XYZ file of N, CA, C and O in Angstrom:
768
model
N 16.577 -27.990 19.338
C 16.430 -26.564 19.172
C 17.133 -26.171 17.871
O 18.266 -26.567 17.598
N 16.490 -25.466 17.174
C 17.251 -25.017 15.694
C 18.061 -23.915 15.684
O 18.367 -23.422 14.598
N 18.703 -23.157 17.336
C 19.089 -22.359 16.872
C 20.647 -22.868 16.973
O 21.422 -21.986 16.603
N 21.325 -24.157 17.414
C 22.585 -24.629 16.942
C 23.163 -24.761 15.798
O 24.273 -24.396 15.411
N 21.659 -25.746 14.887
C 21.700 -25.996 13.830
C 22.203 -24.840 12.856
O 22.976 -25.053 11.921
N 21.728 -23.713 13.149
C 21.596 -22.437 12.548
C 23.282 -22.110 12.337
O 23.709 -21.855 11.211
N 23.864 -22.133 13.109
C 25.639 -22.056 12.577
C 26.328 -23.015 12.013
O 27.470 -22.834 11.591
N 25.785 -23.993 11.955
C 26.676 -25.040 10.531
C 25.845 -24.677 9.619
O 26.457 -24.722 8.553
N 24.392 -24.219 9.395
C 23.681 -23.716 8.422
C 24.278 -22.581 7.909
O 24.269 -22.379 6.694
N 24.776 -21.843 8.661
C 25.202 -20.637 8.078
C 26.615 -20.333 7.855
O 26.868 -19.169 7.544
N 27.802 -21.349 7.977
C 28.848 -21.622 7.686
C 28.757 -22.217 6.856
O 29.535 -21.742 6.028
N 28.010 -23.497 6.234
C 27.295 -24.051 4.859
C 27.426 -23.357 3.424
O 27.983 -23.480 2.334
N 26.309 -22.330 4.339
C 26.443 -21.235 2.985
C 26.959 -20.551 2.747
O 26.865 -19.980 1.661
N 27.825 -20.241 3.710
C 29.480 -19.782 2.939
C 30.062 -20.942 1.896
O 30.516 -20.641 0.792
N 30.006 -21.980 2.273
C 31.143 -22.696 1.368
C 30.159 -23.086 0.031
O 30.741 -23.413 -1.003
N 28.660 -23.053 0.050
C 27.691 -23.396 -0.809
C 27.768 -21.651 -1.526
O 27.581 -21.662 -2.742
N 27.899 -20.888 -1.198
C 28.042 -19.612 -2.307
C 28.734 -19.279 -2.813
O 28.780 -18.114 -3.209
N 29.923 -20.482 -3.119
C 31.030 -20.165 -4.120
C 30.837 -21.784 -5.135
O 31.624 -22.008 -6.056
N 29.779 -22.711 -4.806
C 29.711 -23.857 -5.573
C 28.968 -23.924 -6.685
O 28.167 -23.020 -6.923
N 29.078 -24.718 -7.315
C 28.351 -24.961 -8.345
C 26.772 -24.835 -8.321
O 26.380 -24.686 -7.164
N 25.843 -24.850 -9.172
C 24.297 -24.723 -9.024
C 23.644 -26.551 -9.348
O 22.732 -26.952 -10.070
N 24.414 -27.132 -8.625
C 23.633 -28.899 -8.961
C 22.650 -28.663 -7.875
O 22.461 -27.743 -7.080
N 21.982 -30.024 -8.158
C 21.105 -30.285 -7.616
C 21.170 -30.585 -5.778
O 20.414 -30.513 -4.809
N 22.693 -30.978 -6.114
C 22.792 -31.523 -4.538
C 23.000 -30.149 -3.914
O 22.382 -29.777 -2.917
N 24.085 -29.271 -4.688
C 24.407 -28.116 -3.857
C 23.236 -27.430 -3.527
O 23.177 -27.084 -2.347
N 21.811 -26.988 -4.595
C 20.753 -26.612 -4.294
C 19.601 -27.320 -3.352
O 18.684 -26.794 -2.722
N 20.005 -28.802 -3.492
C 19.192 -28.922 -1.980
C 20.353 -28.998 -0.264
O 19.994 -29.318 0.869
N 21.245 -28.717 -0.580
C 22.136 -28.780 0.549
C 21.674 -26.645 1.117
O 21.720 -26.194 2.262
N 21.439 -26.165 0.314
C 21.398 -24.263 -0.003
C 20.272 -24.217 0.744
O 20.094 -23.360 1.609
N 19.346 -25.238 0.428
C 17.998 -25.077 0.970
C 17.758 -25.627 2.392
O 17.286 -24.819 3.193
N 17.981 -26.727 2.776
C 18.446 -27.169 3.953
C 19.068 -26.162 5.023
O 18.557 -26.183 6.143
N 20.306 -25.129 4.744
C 20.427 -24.408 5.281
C 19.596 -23.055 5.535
O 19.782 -22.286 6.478
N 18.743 -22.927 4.617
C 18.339 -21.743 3.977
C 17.176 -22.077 5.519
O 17.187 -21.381 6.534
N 16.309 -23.250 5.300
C 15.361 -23.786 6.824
C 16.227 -23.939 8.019
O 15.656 -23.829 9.104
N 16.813 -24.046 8.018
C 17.424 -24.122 9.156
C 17.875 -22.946 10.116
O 17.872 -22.857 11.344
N 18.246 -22.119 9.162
C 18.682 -20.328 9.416
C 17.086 -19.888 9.725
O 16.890 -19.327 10.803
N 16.135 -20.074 8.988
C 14.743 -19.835 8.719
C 14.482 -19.809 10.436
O 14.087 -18.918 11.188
N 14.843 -21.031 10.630
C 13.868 -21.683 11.956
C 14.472 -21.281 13.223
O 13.825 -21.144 14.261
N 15.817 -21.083 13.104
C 16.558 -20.529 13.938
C 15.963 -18.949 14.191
O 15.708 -18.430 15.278
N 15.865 -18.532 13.235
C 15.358 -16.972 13.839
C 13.943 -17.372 13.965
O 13.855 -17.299 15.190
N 13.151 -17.622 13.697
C 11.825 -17.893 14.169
C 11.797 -18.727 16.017
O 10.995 -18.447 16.907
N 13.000 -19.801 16.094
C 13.012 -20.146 17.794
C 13.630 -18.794 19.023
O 13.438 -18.623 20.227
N 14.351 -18.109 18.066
C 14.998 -16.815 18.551
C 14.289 -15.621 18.698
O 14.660 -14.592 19.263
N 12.944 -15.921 17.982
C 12.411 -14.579 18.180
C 10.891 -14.698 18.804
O 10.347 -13.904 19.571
N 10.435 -15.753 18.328
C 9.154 -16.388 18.966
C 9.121 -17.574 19.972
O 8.529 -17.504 21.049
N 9.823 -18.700 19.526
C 9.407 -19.671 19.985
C 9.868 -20.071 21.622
O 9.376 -20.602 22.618
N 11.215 -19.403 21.151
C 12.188 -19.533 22.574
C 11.256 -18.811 23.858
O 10.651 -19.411 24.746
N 11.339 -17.593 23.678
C 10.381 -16.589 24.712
C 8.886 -17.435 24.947
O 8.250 -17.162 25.965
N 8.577 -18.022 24.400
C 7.233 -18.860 24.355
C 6.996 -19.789 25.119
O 5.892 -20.079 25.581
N 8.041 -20.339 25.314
C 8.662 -21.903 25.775
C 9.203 -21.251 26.913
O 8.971 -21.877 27.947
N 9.830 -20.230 27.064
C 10.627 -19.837 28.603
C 9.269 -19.301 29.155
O 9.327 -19.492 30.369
N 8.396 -18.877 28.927
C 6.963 -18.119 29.333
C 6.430 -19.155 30.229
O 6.186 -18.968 31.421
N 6.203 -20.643 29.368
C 5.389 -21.428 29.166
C 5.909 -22.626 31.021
O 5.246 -23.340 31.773
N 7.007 -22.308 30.977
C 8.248 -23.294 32.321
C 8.268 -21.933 33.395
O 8.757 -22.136 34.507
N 7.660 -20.333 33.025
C 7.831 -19.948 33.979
C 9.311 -19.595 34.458
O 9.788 -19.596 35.593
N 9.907 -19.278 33.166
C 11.485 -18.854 33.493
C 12.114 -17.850 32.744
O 12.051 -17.780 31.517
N 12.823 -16.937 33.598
C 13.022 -15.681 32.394
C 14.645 -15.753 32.477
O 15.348 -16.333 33.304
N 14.957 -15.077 31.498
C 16.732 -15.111 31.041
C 17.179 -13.697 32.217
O 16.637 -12.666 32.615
N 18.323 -14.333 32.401
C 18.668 -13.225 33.469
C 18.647 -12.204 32.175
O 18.398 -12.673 31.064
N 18.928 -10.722 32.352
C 18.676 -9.669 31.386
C 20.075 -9.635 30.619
O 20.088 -9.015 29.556
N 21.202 -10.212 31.033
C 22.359 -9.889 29.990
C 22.762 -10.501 28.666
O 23.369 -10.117 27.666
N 21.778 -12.355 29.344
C 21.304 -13.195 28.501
C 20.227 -13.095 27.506
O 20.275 -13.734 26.455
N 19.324 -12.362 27.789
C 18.023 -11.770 27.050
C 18.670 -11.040 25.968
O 18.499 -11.274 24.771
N 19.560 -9.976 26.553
C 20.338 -8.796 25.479
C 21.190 -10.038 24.137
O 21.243 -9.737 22.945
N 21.690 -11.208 24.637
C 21.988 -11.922 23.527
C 21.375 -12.417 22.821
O 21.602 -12.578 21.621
N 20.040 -12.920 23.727
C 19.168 -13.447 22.679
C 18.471 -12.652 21.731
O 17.930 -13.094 20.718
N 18.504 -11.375 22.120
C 17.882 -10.414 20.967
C 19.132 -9.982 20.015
O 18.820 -9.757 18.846
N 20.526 -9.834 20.366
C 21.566 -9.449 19.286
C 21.878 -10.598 18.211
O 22.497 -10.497 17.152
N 21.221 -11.810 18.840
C 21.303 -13.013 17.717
C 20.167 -13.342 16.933
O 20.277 -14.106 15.975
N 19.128 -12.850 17.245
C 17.532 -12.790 16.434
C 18.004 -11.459 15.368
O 17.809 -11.489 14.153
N 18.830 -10.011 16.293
C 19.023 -9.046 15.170
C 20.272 -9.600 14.414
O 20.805 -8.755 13.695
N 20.760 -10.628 14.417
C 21.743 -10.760 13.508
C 21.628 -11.829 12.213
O 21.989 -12.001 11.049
N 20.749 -12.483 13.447
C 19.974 -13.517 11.806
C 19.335 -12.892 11.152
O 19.229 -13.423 10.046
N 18.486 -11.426 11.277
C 17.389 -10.961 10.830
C 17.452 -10.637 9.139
O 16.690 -10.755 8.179
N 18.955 -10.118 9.414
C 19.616 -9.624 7.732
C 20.128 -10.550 6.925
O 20.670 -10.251 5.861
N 19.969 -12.096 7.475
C 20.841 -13.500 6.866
C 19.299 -13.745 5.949
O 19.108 -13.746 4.733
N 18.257 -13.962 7.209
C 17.112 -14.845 6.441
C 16.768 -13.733 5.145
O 16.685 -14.027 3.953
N 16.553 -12.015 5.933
C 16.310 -11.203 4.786
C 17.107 -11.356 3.148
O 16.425 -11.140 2.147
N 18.593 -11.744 3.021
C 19.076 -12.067 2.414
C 18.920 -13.027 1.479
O 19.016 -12.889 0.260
N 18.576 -14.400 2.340
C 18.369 -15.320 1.863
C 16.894 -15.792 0.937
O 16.617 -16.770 0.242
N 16.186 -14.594 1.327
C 15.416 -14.180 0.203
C 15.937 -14.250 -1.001
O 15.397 -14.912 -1.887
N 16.913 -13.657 -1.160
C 17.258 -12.943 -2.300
C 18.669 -13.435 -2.629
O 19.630 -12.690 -2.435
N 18.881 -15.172 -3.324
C 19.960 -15.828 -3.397
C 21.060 -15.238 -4.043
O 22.127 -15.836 -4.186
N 20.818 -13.897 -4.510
C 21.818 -12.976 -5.006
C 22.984 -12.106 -3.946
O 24.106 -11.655 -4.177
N 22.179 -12.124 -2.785
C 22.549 -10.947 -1.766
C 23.547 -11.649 -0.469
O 24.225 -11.192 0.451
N 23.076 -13.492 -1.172
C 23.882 -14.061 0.112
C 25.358 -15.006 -0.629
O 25.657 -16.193 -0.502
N 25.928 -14.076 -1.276
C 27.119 -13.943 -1.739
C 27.684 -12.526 -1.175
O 27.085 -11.518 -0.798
N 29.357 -12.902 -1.282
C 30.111 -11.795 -0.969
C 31.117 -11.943 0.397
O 31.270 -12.732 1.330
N 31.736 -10.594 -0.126
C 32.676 -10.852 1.332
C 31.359 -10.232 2.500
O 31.358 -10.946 3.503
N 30.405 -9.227 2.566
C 29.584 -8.915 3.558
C 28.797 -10.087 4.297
O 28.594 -10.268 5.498
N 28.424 -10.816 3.182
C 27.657 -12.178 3.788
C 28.403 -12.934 4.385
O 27.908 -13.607 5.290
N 30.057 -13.094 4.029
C 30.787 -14.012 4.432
C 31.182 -13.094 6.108
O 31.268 -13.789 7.120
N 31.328 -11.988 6.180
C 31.955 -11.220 7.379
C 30.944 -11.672 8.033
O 31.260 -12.409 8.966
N 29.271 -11.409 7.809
C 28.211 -11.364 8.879
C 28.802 -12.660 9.284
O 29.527 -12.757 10.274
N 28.423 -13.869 8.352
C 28.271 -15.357 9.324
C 29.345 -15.374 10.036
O 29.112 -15.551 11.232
N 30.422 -15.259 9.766
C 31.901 -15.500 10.803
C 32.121 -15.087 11.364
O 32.610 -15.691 12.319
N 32.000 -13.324 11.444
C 32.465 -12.693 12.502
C 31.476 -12.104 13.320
O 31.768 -11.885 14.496
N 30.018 -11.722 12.771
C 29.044 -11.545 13.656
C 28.049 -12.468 13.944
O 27.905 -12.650 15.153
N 27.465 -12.981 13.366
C 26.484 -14.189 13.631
C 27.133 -15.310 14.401
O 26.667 -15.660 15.485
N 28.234 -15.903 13.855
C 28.717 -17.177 14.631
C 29.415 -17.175 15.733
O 29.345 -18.288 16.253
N 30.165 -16.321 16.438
C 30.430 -16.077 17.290
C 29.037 -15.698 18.790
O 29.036 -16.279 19.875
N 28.060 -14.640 18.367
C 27.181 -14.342 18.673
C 26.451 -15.437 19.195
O 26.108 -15.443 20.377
N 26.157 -16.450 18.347
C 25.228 -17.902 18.531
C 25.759 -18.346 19.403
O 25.140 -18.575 20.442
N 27.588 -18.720 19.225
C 27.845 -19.956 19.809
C 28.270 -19.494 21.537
O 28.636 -20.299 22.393
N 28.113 -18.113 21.716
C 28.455 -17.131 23.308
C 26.523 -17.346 23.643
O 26.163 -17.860 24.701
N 26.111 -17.158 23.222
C 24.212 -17.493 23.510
C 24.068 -18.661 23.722
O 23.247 -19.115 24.519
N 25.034 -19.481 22.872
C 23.889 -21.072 23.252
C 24.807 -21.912 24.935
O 24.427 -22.710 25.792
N 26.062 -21.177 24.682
C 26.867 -21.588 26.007
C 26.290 -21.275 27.424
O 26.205 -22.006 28.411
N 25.861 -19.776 27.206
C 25.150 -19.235 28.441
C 23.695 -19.126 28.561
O 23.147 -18.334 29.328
N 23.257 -19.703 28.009
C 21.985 -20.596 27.741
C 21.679 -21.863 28.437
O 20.777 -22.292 29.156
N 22.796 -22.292 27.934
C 23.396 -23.665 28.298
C 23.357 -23.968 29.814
O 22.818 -24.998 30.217
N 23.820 -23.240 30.500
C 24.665 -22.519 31.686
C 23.177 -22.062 32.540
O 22.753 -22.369 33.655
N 22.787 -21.437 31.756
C 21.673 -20.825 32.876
C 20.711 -21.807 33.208
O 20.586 -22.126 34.391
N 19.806 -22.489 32.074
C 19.077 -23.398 31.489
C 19.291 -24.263 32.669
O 18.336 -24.583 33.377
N 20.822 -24.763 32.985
C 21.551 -26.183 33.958
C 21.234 -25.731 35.258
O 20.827 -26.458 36.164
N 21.500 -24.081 35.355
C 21.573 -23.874 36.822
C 20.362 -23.647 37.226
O 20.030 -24.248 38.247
N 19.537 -22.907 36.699
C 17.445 -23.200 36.663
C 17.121 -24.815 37.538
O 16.771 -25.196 38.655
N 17.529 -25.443 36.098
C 16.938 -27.067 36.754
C 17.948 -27.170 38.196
O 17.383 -27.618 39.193
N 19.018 -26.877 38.291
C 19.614 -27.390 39.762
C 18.987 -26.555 40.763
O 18.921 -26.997 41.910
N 18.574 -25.553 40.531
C 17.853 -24.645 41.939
C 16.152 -25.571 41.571
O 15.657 -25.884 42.654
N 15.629 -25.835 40.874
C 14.381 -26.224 40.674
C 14.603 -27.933 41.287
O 13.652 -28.499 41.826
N 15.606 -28.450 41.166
C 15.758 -30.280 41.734
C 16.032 -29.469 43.585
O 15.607 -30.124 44.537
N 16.406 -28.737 43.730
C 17.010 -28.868 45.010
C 15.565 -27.964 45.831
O 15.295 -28.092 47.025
N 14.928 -27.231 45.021
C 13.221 -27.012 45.646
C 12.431 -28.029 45.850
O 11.748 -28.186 46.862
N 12.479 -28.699 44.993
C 11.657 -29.915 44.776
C 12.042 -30.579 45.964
O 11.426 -30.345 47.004
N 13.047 -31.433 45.937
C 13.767 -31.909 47.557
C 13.425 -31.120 48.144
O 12.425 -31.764 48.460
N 13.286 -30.181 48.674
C 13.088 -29.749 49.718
C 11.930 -29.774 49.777
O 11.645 -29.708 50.973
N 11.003 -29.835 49.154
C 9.568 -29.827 49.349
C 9.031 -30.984 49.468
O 7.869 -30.989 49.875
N 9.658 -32.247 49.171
C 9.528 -33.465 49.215
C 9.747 -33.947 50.857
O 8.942 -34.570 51.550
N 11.367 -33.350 51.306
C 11.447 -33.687 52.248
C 10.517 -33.007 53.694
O 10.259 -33.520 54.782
N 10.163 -31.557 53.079
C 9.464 -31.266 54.328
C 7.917 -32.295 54.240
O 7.428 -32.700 55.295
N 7.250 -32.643 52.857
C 6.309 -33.431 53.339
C 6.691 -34.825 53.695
O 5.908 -35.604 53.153
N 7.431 -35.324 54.272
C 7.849 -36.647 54.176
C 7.950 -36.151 55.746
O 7.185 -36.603 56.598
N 8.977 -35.170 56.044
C 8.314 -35.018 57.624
C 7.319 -34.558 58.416
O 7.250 -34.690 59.638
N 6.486 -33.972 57.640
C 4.775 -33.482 57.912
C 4.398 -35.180 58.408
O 4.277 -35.542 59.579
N 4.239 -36.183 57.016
C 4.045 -37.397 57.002
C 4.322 -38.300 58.650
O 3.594 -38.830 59.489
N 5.718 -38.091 58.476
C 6.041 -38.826 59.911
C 5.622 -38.000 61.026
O 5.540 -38.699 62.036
N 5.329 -36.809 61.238
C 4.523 -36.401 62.245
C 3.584 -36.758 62.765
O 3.374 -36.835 63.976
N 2.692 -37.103 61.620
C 1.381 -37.854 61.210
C 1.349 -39.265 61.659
O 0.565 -39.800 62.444
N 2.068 -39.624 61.195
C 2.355 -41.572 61.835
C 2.891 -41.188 63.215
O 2.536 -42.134 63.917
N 3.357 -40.578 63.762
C 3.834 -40.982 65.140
C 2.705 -40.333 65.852
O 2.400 -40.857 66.924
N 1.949 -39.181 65.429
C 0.439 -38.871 66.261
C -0.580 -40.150 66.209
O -1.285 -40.379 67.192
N -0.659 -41.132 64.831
C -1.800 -42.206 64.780
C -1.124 -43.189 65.609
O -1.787 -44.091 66.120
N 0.539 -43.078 65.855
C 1.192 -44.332 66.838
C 0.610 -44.230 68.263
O 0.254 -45.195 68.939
N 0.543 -42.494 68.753
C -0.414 -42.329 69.723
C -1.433 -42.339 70.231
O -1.762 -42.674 71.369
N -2.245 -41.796 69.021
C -3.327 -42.685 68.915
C -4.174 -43.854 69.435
O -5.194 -43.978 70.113
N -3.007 -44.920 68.611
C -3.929 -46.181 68.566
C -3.456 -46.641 69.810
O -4.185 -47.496 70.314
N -2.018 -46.195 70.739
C -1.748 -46.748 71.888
C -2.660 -46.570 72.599
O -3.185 -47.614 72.985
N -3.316 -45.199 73.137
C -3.903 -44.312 73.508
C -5.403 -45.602 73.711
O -5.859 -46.040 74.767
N -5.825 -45.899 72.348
C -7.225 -46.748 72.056
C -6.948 -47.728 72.442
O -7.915 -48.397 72.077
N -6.108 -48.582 73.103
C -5.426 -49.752 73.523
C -5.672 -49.620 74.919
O -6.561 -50.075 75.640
N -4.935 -49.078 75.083
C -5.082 -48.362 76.685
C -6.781 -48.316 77.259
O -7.155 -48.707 78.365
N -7.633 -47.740 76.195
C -8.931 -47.317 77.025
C -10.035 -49.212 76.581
O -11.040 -49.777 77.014
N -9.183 -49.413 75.723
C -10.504 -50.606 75.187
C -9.817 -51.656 76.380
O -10.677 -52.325 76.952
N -8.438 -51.894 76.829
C -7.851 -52.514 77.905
C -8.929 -51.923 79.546
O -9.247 -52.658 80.480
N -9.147 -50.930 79.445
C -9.720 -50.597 80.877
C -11.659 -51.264 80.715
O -12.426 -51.549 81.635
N -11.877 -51.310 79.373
C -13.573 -51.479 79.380
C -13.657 -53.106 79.477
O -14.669 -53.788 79.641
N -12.621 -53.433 79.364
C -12.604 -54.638 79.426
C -12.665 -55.514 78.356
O -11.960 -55.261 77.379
N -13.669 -56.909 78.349
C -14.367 -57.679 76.793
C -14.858 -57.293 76.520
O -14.855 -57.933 75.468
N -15.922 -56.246 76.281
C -16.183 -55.438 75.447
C -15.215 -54.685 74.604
O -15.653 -54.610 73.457
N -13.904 -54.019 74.763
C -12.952 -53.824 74.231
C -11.640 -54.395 73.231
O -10.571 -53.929 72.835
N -12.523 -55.898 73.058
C -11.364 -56.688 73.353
C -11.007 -56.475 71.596
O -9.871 -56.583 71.135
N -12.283 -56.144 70.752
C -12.363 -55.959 69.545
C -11.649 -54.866 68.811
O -10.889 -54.973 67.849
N -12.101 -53.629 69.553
C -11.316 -52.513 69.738
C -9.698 -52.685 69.698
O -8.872 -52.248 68.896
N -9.538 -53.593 71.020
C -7.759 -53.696 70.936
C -7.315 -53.885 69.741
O -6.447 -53.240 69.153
N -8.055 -54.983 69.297
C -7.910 -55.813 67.890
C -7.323 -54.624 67.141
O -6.110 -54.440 67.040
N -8.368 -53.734 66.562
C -8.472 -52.819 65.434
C -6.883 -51.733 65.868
O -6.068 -51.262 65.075
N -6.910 -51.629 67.327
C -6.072 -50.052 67.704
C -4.749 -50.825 67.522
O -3.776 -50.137 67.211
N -4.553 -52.284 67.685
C -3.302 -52.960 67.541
C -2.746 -53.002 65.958
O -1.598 -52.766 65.583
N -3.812 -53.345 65.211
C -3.713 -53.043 63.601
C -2.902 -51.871 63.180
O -1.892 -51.775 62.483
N -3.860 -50.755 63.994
C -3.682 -49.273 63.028
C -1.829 -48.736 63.551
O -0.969 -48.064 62.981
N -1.875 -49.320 64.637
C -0.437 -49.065 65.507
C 0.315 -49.655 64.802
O 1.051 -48.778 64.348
N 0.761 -51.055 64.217
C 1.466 -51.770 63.209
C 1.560 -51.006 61.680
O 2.564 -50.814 60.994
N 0.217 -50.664 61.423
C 0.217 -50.135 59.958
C 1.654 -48.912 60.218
O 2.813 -48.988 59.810
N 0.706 -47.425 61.380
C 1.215 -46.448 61.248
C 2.887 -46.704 61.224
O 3.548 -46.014 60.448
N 3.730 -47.943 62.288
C 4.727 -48.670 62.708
C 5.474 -48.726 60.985
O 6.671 -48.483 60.832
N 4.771 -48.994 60.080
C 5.236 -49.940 58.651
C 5.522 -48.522 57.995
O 6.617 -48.189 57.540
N 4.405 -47.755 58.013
C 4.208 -46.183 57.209
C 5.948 -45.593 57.606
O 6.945 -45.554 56.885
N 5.792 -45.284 58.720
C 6.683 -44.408 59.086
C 8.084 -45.322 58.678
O 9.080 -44.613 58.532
N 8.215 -46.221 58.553
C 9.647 -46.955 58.352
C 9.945 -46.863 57.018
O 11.096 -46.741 56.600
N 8.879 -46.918 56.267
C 8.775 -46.240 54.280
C 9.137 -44.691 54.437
O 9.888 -44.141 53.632
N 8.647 -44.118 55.356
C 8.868 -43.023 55.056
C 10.357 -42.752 55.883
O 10.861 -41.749 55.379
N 10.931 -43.111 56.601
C 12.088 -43.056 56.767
C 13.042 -43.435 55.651
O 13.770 -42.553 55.198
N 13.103 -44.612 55.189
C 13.749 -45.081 53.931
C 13.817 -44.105 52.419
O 14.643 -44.074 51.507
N 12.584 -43.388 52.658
C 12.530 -42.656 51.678
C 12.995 -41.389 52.035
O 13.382 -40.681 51.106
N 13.053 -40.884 53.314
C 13.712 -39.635 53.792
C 15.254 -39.877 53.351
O 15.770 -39.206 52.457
N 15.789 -40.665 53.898
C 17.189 -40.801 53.392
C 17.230 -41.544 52.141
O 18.395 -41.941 52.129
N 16.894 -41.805 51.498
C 16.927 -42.182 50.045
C 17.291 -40.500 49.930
O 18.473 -40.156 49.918
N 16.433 -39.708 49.865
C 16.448 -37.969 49.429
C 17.411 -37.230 50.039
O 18.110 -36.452 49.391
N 17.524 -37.375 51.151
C 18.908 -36.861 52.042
C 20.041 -36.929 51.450
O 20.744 -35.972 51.126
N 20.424 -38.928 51.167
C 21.564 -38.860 50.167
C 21.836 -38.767 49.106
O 22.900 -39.116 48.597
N 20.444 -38.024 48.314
C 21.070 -37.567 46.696
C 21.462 -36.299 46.704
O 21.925 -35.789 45.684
């Protein structure tokens, strides 16, 4: 995500707007210059795009940061237009005392929310796993009845049945194997 990047980019060019005009300092100027670039472009488009896209919205106090840090880059990149304007003590106050602080309280509780999303989303998931895993074994212990059930009646028809047993003895073993996977896998999930 570029909008981390975006505060060593913009602490950069503090120490790059009092340096010399070489070549390195001008591609080190520029480097930051994209980076700040891209940062307000993930802050103002891309981010909301991507949270749209997973179906997840910022609680609203978090939203209010993510828009006071899109309005705070807004006057850096505008600046940085204009390699004249991103000199000074104003440019130097924005990055330090409003921009960088701003970023690095957004990307923490970002951070934070982002973690606690996926932990309510792993612990849905389990749960949705485990209720079909016991749908499942419902299922195997009705075909266990079942095939006893077909055992039972191909036992009363006699040799004519005897084929039948065959098959209802099969499906009783299978369902027998099913349900013991699916036990193993119930507590496999239980104990994570």
């Amino acid at each position: 995500m570029a909008i981390g990047p975006a505060r060593i980019a913009a602490l950069s060019l503090l120490v790059l707007a009092n340096k010399e005009d070489s070549d390195d300092a001008h591609t080190a100027r520029q480097l930051s210059v994209d980076r700040i670039t891209a940062a307000h472009e993930m802050l103002g488009t891309k981010l909301p795009a991507m949270l749209k896209a997973c179906n997840h919205t910022f609680p609203s106090k978090l939203e209010e940061k993510r828009l006071a840090c899109f309005e705070a880059l807004t006057p850096l990149v505008e600046s940085l237009r204009d390699s004249s304007k991103a000199q000074g003590s104003a440019f130097s106050d924005h990055c330090l005392y409003r921009l960088e602080p701003l970023v690095s309280s957004f990307l923490i509780e970002m951070t934070e929310d982002l973690m606690e999303n996926h932990k309510r989303l792993e612990e849905r998931r389990q749960e949705d796993m485990l209720k079909a895993i016991t749908n499942a074994e419902v299922v195997g212990k009705n075909i266990q009845l079942i095939a006893f059930n077909a055992s039972i009646e191909a036992a009363r028809i006699g040799d004519m049945g005897k084929g039948f047993t065959v098959i209802a003895s099969e499906i009783r073993d299978l369902s027998g194997k099913t349900q013991m996977m699916l036990d193993n896998i119930a507590d496999l999930l239980r104990a994570s």
